PDB file of C-alpha atoms in Angstrom:
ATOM      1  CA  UNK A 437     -38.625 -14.458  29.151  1.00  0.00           C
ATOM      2  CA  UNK A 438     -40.285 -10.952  27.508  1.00  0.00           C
ATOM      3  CA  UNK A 439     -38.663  -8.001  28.977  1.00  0.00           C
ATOM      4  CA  UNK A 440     -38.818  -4.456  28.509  1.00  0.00           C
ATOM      5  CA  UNK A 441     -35.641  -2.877  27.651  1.00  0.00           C
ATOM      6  CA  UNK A 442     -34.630   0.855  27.996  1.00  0.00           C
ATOM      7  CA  UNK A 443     -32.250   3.292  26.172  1.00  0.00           C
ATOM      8  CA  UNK A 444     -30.432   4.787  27.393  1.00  0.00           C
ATOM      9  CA  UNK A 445     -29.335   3.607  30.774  1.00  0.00           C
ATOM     10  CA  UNK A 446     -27.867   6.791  31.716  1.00  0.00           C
ATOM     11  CA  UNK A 447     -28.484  10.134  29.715  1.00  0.00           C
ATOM     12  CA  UNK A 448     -26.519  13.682  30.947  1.00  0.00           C
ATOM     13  CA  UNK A 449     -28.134  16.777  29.682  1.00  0.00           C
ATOM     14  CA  UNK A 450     -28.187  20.572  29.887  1.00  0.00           C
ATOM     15  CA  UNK A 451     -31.097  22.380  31.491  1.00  0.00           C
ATOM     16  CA  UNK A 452     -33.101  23.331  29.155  1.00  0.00           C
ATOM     17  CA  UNK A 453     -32.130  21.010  26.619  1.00  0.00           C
ATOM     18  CA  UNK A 454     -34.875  17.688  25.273  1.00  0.00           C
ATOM     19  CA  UNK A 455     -34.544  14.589  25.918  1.00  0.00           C
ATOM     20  CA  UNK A 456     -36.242  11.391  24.403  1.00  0.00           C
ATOM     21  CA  UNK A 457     -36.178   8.135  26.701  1.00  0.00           C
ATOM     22  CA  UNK A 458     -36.527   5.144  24.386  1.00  0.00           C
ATOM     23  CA  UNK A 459     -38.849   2.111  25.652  1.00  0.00           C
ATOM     24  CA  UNK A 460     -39.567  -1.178  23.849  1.00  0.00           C
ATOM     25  CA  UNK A 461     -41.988  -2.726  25.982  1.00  0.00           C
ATOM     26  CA  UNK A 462     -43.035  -6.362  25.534  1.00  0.00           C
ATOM     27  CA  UNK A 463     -44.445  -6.837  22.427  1.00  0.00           C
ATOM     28  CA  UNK A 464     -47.545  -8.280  22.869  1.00  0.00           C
ATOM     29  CA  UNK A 465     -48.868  -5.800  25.512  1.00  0.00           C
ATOM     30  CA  UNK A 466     -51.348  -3.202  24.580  1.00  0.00           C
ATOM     31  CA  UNK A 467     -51.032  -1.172  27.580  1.00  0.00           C
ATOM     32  CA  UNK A 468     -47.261   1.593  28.123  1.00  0.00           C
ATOM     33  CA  UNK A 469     -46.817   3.359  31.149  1.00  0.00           C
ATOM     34  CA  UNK A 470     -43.983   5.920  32.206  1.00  0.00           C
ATOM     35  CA  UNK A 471     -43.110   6.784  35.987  1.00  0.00           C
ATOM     36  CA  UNK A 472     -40.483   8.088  37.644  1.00  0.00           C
ATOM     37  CA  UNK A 473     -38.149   7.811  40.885  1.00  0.00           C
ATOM     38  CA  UNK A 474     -36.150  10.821  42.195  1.00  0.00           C
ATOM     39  CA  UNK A 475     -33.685   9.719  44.062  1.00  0.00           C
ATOM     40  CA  UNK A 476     -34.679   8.494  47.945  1.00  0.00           C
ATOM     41  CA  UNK A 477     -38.527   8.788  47.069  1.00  0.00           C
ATOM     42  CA  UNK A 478     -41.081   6.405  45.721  1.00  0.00           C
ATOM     43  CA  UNK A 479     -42.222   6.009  42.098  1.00  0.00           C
ATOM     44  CA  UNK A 480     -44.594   8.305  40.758  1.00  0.00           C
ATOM     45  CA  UNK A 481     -46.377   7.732  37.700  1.00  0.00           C
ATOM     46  CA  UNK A 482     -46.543   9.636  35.080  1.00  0.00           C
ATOM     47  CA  UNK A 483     -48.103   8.934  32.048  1.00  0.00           C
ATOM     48  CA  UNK A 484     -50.619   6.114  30.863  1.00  0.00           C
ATOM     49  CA  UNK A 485     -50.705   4.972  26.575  1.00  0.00           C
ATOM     50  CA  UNK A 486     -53.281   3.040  24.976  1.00  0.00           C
ATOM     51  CA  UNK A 487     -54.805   2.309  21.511  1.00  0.00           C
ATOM     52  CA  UNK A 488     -52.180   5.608  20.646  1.00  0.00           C
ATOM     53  CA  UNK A 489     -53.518   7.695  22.738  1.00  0.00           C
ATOM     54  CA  UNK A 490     -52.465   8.973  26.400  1.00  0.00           C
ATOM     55  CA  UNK A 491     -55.387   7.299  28.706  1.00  0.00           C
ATOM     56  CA  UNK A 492     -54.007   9.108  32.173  1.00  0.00           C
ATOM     57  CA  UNK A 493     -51.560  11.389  33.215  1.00  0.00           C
ATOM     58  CA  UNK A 494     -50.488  12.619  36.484  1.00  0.00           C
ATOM     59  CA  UNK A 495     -49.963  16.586  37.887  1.00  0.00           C
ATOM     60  CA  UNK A 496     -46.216  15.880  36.862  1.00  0.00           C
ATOM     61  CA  UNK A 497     -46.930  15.063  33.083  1.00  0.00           C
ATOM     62  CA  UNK A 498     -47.399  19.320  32.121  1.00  0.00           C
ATOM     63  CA  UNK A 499     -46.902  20.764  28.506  1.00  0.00           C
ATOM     64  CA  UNK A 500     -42.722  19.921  29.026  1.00  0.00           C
ATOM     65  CA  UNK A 501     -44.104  16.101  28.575  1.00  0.00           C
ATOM     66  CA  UNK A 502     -44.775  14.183  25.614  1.00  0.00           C
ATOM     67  CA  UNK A 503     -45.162  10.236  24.861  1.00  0.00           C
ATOM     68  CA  UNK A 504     -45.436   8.794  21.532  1.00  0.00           C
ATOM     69  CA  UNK A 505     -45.357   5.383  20.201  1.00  0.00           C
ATOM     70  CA  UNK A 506     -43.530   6.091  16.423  1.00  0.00           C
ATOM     71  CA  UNK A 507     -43.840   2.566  15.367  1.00  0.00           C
ATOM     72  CA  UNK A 508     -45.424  -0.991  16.387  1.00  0.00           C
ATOM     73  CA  UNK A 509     -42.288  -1.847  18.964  1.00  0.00           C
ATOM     74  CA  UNK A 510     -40.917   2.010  20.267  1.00  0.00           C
ATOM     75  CA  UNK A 511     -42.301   3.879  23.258  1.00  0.00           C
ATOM     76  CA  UNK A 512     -40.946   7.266  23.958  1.00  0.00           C
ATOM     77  CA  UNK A 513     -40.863   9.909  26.813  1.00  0.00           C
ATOM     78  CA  UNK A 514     -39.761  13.607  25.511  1.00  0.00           C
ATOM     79  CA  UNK A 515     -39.054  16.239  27.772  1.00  0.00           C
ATOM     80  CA  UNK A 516     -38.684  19.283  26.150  1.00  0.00           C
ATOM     81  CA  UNK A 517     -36.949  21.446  28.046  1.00  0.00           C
ATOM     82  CA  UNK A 518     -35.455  20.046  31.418  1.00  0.00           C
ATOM     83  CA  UNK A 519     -35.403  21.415  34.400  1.00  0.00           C
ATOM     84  CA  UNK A 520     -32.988  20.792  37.197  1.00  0.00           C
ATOM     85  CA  UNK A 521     -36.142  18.721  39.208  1.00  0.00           C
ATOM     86  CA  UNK A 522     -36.123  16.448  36.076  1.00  0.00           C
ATOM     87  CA  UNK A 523     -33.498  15.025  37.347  1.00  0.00           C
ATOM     88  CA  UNK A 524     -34.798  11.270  38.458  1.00  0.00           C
ATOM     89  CA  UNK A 525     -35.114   7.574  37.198  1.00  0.00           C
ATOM     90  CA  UNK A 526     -37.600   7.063  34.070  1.00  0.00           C
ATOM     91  CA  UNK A 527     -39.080   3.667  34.352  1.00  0.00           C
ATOM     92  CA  UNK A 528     -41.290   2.355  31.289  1.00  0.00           C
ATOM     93  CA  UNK A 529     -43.710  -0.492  32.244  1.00  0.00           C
ATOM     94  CA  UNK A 530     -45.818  -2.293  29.971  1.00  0.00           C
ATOM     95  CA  UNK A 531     -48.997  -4.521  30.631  1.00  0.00           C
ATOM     96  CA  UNK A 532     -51.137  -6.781  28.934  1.00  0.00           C
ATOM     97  CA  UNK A 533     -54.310  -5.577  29.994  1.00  0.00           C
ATOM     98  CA  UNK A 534     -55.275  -2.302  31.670  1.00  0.00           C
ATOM     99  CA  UNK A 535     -55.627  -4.287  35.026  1.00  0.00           C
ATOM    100  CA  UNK A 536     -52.833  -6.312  34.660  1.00  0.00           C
ATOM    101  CA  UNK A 537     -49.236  -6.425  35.858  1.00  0.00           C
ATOM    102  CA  UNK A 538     -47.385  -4.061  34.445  1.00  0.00           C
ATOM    103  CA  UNK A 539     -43.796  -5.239  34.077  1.00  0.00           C
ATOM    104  CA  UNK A 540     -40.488  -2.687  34.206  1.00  0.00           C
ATOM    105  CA  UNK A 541     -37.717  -1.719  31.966  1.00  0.00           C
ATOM    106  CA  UNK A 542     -34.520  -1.612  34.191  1.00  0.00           C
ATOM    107  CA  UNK A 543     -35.090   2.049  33.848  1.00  0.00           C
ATOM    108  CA  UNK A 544     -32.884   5.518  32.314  1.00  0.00           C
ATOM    109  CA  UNK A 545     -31.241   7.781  34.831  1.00  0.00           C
ATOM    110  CA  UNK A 546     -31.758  11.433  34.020  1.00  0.00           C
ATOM    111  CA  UNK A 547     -29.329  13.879  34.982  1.00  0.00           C
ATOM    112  CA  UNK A 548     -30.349  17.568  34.519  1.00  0.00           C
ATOM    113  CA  UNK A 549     -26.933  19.939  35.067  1.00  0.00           C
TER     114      UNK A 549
ATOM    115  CA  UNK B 564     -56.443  12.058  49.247  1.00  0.00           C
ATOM    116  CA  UNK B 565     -55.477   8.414  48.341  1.00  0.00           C
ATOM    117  CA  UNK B 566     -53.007   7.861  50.554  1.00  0.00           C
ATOM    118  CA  UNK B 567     -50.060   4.184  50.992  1.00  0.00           C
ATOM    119  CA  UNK B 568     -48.123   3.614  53.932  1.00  0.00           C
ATOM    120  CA  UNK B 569     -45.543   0.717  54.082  1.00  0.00           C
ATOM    121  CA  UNK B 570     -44.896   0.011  57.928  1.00  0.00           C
ATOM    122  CA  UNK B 571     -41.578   0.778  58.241  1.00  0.00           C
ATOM    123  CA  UNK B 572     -38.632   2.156  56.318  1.00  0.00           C
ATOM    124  CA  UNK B 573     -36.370  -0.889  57.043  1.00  0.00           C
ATOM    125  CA  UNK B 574     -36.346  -3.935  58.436  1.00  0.00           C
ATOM    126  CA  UNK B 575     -33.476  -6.218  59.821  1.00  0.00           C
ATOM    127  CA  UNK B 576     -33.828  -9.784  59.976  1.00  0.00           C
ATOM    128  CA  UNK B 577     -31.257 -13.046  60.549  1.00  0.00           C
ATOM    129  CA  UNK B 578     -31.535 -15.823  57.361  1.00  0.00           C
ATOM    130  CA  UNK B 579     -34.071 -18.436  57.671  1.00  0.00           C
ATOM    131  CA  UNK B 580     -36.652 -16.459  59.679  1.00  0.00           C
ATOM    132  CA  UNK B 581     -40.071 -14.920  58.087  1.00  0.00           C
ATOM    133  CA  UNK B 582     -40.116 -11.165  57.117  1.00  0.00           C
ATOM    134  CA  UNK B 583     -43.304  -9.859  57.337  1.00  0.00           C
ATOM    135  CA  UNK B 584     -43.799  -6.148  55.483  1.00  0.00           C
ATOM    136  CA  UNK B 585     -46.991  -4.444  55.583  1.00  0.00           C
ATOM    137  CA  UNK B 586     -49.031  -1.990  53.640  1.00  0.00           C
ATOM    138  CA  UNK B 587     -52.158   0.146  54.495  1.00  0.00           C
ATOM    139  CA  UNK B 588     -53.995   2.068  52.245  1.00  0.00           C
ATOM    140  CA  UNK B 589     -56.415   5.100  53.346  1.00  0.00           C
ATOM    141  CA  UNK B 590     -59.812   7.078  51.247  1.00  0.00           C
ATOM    142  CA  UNK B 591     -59.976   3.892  48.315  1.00  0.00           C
ATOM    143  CA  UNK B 592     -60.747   0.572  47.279  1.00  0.00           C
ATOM    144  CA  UNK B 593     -58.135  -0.613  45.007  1.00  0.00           C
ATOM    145  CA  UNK B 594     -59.558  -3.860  42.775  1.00  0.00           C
ATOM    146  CA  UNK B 595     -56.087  -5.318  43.394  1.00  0.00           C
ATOM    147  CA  UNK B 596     -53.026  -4.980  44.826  1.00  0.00           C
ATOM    148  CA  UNK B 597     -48.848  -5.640  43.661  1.00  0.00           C
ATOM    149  CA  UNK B 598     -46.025  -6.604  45.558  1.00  0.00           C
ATOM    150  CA  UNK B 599     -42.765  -5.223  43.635  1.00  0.00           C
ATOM    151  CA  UNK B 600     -39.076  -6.015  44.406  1.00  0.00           C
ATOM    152  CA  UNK B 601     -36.600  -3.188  43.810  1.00  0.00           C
ATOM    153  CA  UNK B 602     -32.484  -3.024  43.930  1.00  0.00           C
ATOM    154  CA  UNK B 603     -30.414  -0.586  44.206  1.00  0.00           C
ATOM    155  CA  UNK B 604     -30.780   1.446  40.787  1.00  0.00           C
ATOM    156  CA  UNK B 605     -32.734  -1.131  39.286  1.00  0.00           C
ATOM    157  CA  UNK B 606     -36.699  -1.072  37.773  1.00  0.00           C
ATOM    158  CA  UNK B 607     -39.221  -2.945  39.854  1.00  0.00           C
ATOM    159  CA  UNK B 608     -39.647  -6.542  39.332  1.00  0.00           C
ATOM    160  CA  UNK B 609     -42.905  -7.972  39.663  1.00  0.00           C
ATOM    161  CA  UNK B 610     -43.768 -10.427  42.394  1.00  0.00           C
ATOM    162  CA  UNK B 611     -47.281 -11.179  43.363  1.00  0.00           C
ATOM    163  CA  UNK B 612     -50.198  -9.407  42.252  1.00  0.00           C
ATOM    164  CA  UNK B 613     -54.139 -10.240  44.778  1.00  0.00           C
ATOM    165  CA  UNK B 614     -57.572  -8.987  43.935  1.00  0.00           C
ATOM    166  CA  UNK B 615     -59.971  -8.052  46.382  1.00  0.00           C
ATOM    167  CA  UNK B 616     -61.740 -10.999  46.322  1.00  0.00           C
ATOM    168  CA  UNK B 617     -58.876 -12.843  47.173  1.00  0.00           C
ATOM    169  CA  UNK B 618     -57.809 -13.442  51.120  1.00  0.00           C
ATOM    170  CA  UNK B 619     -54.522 -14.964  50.331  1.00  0.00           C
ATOM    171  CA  UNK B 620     -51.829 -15.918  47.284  1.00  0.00           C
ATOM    172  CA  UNK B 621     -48.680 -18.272  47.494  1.00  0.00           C
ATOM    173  CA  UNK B 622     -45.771 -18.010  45.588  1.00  0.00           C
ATOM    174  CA  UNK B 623     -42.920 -20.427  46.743  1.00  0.00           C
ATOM    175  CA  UNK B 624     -41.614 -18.375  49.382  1.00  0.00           C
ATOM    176  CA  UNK B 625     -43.954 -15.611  49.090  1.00  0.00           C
ATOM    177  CA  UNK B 626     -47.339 -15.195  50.703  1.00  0.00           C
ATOM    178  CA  UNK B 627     -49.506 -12.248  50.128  1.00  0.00           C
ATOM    179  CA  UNK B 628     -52.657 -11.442  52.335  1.00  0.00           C
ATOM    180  CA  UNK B 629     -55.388  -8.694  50.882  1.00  0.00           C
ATOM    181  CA  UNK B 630     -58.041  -7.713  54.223  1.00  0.00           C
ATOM    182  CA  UNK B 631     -60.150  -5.172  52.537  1.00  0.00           C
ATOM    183  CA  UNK B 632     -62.036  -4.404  55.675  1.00  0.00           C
ATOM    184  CA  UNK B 633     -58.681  -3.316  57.333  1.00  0.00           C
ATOM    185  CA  UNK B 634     -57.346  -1.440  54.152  1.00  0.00           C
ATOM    186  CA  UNK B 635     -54.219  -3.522  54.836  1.00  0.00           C
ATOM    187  CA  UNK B 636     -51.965  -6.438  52.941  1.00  0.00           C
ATOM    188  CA  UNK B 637     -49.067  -8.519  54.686  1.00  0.00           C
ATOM    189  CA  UNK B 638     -46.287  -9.582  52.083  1.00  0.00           C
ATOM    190  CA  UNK B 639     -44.498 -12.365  54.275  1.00  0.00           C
ATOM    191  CA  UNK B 640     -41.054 -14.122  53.309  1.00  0.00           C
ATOM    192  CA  UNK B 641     -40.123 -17.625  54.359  1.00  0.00           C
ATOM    193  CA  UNK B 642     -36.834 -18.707  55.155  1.00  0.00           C
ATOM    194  CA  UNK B 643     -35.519 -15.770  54.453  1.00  0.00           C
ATOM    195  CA  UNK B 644     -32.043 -15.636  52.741  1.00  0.00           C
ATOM    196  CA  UNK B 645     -29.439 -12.563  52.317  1.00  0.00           C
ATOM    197  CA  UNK B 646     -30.250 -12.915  48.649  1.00  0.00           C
ATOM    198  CA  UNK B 647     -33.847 -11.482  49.948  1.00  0.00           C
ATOM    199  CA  UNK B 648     -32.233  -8.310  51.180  1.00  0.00           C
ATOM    200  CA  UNK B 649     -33.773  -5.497  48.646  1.00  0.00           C
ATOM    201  CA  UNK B 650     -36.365  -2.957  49.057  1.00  0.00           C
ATOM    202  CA  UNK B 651     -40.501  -3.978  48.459  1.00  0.00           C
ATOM    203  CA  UNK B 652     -42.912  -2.224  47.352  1.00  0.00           C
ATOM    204  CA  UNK B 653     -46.448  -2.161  47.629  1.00  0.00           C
ATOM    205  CA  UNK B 654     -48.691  -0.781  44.674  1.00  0.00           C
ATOM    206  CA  UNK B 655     -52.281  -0.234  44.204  1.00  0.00           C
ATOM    207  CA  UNK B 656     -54.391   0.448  41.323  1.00  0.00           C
ATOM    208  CA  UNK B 657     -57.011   3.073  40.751  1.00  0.00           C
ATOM    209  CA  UNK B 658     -59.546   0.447  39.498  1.00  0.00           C
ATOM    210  CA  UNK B 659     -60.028   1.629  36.003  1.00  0.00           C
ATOM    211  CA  UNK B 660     -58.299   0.156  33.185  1.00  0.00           C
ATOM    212  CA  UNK B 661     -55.218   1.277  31.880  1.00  0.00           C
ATOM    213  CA  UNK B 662     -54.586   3.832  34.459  1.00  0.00           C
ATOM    214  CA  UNK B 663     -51.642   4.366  37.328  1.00  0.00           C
ATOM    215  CA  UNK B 664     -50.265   2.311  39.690  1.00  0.00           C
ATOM    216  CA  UNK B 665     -49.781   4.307  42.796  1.00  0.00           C
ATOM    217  CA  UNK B 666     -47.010   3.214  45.208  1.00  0.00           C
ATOM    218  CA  UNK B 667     -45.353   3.314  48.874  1.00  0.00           C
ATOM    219  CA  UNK B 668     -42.422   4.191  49.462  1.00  0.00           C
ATOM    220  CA  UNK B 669     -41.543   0.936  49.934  1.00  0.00           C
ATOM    221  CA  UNK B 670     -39.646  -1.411  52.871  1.00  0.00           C
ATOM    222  CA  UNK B 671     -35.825  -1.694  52.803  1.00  0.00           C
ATOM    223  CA  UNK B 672     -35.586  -5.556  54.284  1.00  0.00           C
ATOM    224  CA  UNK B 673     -31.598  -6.624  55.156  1.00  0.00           C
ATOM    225  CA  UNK B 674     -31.230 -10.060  55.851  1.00  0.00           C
ATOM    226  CA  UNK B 675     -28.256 -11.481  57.744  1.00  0.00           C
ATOM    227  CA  UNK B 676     -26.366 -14.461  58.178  1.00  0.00           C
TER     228      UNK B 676
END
């Protein structure tokens, strides 16, 4: 079965450093998400991607935050300079259609020392 | 402001009984409405997904119930097993295409033997 996959599974930066969290979400889907989980709270989404451009983005997606799509099968999350509050579970999803499921990548955790 | 609730944090049952986990949404209409299974450190994995014209769906154990009028679903397991025991979550859309799910915080079920 089509899954989205996620690299890496666990990524340890510097404040202040970037960061790129690697999606490939299923490959026929037109439709890439990114959200997020900090640790004991629910997921928050971030960022919406179709047709190459961001369709939605949420208060949390500021200037730090930047998706692309580089090529037909890689979705990325770049955060240019982390902060200690980056610090969370990145979860790419990836749907079909804009209201359709969106299925999950198993997710990269983020830790921001 | 749009606003989920999931009834309860956690919820303790014994194997083979029904768990029945419920979400209520306030200030929106959502077109349709996910049910999401999450473990410990793990993405979300899809379960059932209703629309609003739907009352009920059925998914060998699973059983989903959509009351618009009530701004409420029930998400109801079956002979419930330990293998059950996870957290759910509840997600809505925002009725445009391409755009956010937006989700509760979720119910920790633990089911015992």
């Amino acid at each position: 079965e089509p899954e989205v996959t996620q690299t890496p599974s666990h990524q340890v930066t510097q404040m202040g450093q970037e960061v790129i969290l690697r999606c490939v979400p299923i490959s026929n889907h037109l439709y890439f998400y990114w959200y997020r989980q900090i640790l004991g709270q629910k997921v928050e989404f971030l960022v919406s991607f179709y047709n190459n451009e961001i369709s939605e983005k949420s208060e949390i997606f500021d200037d730090q935050f930047s998706v692309e799509r580089p090529d037909g099968s890689n979705f990325t999350l770049k955060i240019r300079s982390t902060k200690l509050e980056d610090s969370a579970m990145y979860f790419c999803a990836s749907s079909g259609q804009g209201t359709d499921t969106q299925y999950f990548g198993p997710g990269t955790r983020l830790t921001v020392l | 402001s749009q606003k989920i609730e999931q009834n309860s944090e956690a919820l303790n049952i014994q194997e083979g009984k029904t768990a029945t986990l419920t979400c209520n949404y306030t200030n929106y209409s959502p077109a349709y409405l996910q049910w999401y299974r999450q473990d410990p450190g793990r993405g979300p994995v899809f379960l059932l997904l209703i629309r609003e014209n739907e009352k009920e769906k059925r998914k060998e154990r699973l059983k989903v119930t959509f009351d618009t009028t009530l701004k409420q679903s029930l998400f109801h397991i079956t002979a419930s097993q330990p293998a059950d025991s996870a957290t759910y979550l509840c997600a809505l859309d925002k009725r445009q295409a391409g755009t956010a799910l937006i989700f509760g915080k979720g119910t920790t079920l633990s089911v015992s033997s």
